[in-house]
C-alpha positions as a printed Julia matrix, in Angstrom:
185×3 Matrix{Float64}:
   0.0     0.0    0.0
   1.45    3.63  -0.42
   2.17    6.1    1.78
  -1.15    7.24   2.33
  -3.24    7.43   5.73
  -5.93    4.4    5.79
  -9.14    6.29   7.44
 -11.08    4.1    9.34
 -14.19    5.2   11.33
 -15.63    3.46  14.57
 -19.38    3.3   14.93
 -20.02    2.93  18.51
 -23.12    0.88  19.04
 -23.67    1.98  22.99
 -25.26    4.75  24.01
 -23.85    4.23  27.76
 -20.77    6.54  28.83
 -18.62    3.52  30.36
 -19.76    0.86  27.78
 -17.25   -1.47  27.47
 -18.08   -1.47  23.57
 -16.85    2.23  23.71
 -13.82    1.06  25.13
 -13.41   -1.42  22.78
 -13.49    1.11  19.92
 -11.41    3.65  21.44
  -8.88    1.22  22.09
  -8.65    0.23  18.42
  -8.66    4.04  17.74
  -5.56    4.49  20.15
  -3.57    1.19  18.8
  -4.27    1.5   15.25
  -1.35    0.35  13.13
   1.35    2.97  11.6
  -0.57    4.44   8.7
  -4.11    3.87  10.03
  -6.03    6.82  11.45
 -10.03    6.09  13.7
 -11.95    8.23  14.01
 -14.77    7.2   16.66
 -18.06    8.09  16.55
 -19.98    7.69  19.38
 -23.02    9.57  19.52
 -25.58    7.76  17.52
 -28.31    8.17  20.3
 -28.23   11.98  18.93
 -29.98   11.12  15.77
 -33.39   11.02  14.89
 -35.17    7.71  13.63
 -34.69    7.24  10.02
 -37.99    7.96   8.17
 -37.92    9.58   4.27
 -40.17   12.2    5.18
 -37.32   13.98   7.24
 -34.65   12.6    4.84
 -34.68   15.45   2.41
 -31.65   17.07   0.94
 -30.93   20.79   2.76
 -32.97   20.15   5.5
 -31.29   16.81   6.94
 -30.56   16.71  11.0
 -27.14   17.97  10.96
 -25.87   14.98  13.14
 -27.29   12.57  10.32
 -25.28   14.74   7.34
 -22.32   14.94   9.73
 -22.08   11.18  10.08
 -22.78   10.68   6.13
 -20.04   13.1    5.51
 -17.38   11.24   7.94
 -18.49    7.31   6.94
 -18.14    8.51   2.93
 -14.83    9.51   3.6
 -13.32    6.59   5.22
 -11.77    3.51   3.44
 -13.7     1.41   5.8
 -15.72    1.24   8.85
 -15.48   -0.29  12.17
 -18.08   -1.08  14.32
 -18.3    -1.63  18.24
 -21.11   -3.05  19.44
 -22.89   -4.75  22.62
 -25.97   -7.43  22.08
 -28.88   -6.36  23.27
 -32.06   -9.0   23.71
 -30.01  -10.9   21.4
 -29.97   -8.68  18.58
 -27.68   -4.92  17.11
 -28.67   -2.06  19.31
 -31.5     0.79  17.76
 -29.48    3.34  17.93
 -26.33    1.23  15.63
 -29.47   -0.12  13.46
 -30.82    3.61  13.07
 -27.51    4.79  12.07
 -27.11    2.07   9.88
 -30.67    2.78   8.36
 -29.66    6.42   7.42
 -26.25    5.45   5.94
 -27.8     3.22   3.74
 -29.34    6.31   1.93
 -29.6     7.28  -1.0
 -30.54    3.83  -1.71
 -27.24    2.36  -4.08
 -25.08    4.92  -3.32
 -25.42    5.2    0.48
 -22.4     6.38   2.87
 -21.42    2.19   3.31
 -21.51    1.58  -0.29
 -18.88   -0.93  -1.08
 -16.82   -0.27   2.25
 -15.2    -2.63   4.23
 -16.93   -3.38   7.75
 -15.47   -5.23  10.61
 -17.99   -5.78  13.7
 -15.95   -6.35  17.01
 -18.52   -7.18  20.05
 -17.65   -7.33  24.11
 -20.75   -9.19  25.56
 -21.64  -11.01  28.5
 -22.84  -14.37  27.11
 -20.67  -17.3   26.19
 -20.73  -16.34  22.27
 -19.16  -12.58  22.94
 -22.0   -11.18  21.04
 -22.43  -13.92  18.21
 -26.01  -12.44  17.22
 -25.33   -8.78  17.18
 -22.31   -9.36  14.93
 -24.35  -11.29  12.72
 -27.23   -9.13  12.65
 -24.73   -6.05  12.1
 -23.26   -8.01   9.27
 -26.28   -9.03   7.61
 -27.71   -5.04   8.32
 -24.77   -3.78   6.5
 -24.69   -6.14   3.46
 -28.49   -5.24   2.81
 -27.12   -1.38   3.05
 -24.28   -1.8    0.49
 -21.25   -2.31   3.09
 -19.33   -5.75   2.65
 -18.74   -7.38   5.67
 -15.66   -9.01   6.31
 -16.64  -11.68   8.88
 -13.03  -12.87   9.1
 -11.72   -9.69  10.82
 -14.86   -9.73  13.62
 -14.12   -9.9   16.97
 -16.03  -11.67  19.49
 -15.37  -10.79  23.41
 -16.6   -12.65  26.69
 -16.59   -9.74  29.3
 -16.6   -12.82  32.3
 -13.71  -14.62  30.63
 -11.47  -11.71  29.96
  -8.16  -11.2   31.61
  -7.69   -9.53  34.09
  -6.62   -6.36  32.99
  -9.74   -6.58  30.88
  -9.67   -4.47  27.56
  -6.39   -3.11  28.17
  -4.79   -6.33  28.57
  -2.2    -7.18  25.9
  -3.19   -9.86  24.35
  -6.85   -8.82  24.12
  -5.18   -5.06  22.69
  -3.5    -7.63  20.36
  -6.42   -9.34  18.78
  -8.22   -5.92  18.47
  -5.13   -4.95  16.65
  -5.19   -7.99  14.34
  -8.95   -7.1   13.18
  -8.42   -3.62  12.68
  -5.08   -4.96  10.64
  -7.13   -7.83   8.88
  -9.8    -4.76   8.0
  -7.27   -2.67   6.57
  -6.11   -5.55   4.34
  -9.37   -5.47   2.83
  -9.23   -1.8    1.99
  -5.61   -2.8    0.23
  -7.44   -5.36  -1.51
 -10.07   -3.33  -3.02
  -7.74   -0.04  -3.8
């Protein structure tokens, strides 16, 4: 790959301040590889439900263009998120929902998507990755399943997140996501 920065943006799937999901994605931000730049985004509870009568050009909720404008810009996208009932949070499927606009040529068109879960069952968030992945496939992303990232909160170390070999396999995804956006340059 050249010289260039690989922009990468984190789509934070909690809306709780100490989420360990936020964590998670500000970790990746913090440890991203020499040439690799994260931005997070973690304020998705800010924006209004998707609905086409309020998704009209020069009048959009200026969170909703703001998060177009940052996800169209990046090489691919990141997302951090806890399982909730089983399933991907509103607020990540809302955000989702908006970035999948205008339909074909939405924010996620053709970008890269890793989906990196900390949860408390004995999968690490199995469902919510797969419902993420299938979410963004219907709204033009391409999921790469094989740089995901499934954490048991119970079963990790004890220095938790921080820990290095958990920092390590947060590294590899966001690595193995990055060789996707090589691969499609």
């Amino acid at each position: 790959m050249s010289d260039r920065v690989v922009e990468l943006v984190a789509l934070v799937g909690s809306l709780r301040a100490a989420s360990v999901n936020r964590q998670l994605a500000h970790i990746a931000a913090d440890n991203a590889p020499a040439g690799v730049h994260i931005t997070v985004v973690d304020d998705l509870g800010s924006l209004p439900f998707y609905s086409e009568d309020i998704d009209v050009e020069d009048r959009l909720h200026a969170g909703v263009e703001e998060l177009r404008k940052v996800v169209g810009a990046a090489d691919a996208v990141l997302i951090a998120t806890p399982e909730y009932n089983g399933t991907i949070p509103a607020a990540l499927k809302n955000a989702i929902d908006w970035l999948s606009r205008p339909y074909g040529v939405g924010a996620l068109s053709g970008k890269p998507v890793a989906v990196l879960s900390a949860a408390l069952g004995q999968y690490g968030g199995a469902w919510t990755r797969e419902d993420t992945r299938k979410s963004v496939g219907v709204a033009g992303g391409r999921a790469v399943e094989e740089a995901d990232l499934g954490l048991q909160i119970p079963a990790l170390p004890e220095g938790g997140l921080t820990d290095p070999t958990v920092v390590e396999q947060i590294v590899a995804s966001v690595t193995r996501l990055v060789d996707e956006v090589a691969v499609s340059a």
